[in-house]
XYZ file of C-alpha atoms in Angstrom:
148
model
C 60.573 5.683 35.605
C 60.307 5.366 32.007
C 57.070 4.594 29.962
C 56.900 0.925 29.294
C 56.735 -0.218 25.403
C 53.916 -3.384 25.154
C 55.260 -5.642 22.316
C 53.666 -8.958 21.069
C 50.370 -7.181 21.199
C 49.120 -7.258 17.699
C 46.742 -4.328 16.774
C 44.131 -4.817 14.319
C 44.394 -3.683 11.059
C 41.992 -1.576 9.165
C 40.812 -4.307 6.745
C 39.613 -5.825 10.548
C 37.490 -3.379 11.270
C 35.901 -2.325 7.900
C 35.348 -5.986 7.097
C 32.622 -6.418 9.812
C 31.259 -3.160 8.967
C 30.920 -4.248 5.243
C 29.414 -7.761 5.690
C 26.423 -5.707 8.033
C 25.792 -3.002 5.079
C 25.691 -6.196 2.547
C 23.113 -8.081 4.908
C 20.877 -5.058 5.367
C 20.706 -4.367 1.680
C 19.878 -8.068 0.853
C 16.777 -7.378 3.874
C 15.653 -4.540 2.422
C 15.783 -5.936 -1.298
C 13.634 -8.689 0.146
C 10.672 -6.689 1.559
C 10.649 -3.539 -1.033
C 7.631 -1.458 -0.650
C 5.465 -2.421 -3.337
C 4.119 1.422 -3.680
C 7.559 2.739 -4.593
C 8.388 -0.069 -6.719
C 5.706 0.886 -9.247
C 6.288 4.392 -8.625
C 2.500 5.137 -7.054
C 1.137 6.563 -4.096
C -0.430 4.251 -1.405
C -3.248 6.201 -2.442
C -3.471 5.415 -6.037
C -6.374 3.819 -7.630
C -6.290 0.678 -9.688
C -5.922 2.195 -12.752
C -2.606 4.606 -12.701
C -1.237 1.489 -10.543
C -1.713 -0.588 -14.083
C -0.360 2.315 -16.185
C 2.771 2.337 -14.135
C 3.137 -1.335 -14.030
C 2.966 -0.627 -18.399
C 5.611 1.799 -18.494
C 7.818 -0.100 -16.400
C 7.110 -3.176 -18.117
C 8.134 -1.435 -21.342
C 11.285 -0.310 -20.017
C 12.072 -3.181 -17.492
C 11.467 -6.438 -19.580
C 14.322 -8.556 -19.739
C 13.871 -8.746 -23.478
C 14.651 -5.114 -23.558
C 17.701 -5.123 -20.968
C 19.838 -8.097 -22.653
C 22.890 -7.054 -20.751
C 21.328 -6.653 -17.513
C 21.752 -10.206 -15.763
C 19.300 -8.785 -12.800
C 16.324 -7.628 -15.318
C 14.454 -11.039 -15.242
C 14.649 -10.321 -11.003
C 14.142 -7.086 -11.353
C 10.971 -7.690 -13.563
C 9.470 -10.282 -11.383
C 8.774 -8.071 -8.719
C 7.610 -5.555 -10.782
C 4.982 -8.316 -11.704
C 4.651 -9.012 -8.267
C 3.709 -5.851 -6.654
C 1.534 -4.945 -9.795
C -0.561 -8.661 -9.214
C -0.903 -7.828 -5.427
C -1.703 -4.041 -5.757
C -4.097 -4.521 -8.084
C -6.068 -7.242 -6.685
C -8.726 -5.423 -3.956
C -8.283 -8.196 -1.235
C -4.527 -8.508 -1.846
C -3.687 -5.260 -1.160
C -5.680 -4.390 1.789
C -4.024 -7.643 3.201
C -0.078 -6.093 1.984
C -1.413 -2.862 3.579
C -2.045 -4.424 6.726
C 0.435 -6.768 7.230
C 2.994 -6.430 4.533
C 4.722 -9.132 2.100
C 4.530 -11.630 5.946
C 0.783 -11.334 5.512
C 0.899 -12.192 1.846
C 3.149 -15.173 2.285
C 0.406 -16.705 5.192
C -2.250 -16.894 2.992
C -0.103 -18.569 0.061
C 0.635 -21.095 2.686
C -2.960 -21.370 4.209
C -4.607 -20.330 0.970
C -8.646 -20.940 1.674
C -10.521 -19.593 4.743
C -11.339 -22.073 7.451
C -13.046 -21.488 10.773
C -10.572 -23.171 12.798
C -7.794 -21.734 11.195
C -8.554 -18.689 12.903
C -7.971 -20.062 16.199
C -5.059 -22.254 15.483
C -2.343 -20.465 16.890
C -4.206 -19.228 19.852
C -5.960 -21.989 21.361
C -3.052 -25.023 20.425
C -2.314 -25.041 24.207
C -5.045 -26.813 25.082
C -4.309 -29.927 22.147
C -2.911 -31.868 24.714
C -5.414 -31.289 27.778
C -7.937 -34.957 27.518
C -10.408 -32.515 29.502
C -11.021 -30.407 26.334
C -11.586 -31.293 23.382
C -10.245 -29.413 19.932
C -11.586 -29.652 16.354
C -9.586 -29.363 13.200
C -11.303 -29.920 9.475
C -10.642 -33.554 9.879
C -12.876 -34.101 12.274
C -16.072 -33.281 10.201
C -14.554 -34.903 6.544
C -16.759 -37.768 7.635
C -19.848 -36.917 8.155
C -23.009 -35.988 5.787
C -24.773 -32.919 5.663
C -28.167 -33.132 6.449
């Protein structure tokens, strides 16, 4: 018996299996361009103090500005998050928060802004807002009332 010869099966092409491969490399650089660590964008240690964190941010400001780059179409990108991890890492409060929880934890507190008691338990306890037996507060509930 001779070896039998398959035709009509199509086999893929290389362009069909680099062209996956590409579109994955593309989406992992555009998630890692999102969350860069501040620290290396500045060119500082995680250890650095405030003060060779703001000469860093002033030689790359020098160098980066889009005034300087004219032909760079990315520069004006490139120096807003410059600015940005300068403005977090060199605010005390900021930072420790980036530390902790990275550019996620930064982005709550622009959306929450302000402290609030029950904010703190607002994504733990919401399981009981529709129980009638117990009763949960928000800051509405005390807009109303004077202070004695």
């Amino acid at each position: 018996m001779g070896h039998r010869v398959v035709t009509g099966v199509q086999q893929p092409r290389p362009i069909q299996l680099i062209l996956p491969l590409v579109l994955l490399v593309i989406l992992l650089a555009a998630v890692w361009a999102e969350s860069q660590d501040y620290y290396k964008l500045l060119g500082v240690s995680r250890e650095a103090m405030t003060r060779e964190i703001r000469q860093a941010f002033k030689k790359l400001a020098l160098t980066m500005h889009p005034d300087k780059t004219p032909g760079d179409p990315s520069a004006h990108e490139k120096f807003l998050q410059v600015n940005r991890a300068y403005e977090v890492l060199k605010d005390e409060d900021l930072r420790k928060k980036y530390d902790k929880y990275g550019e996620k934890g930064l982005d709550e507190q622009q959306q929450g802004g302000r402290y609030e008691s029950w904010n703190y338990y607002r994504y733990d306890f919401g399981i009981y807002d529709d129980d009638d037996e117990i009763i949960t507060l928000d800051s509405g509930d005390f807009g109303d009332y004077p202070l004695d």
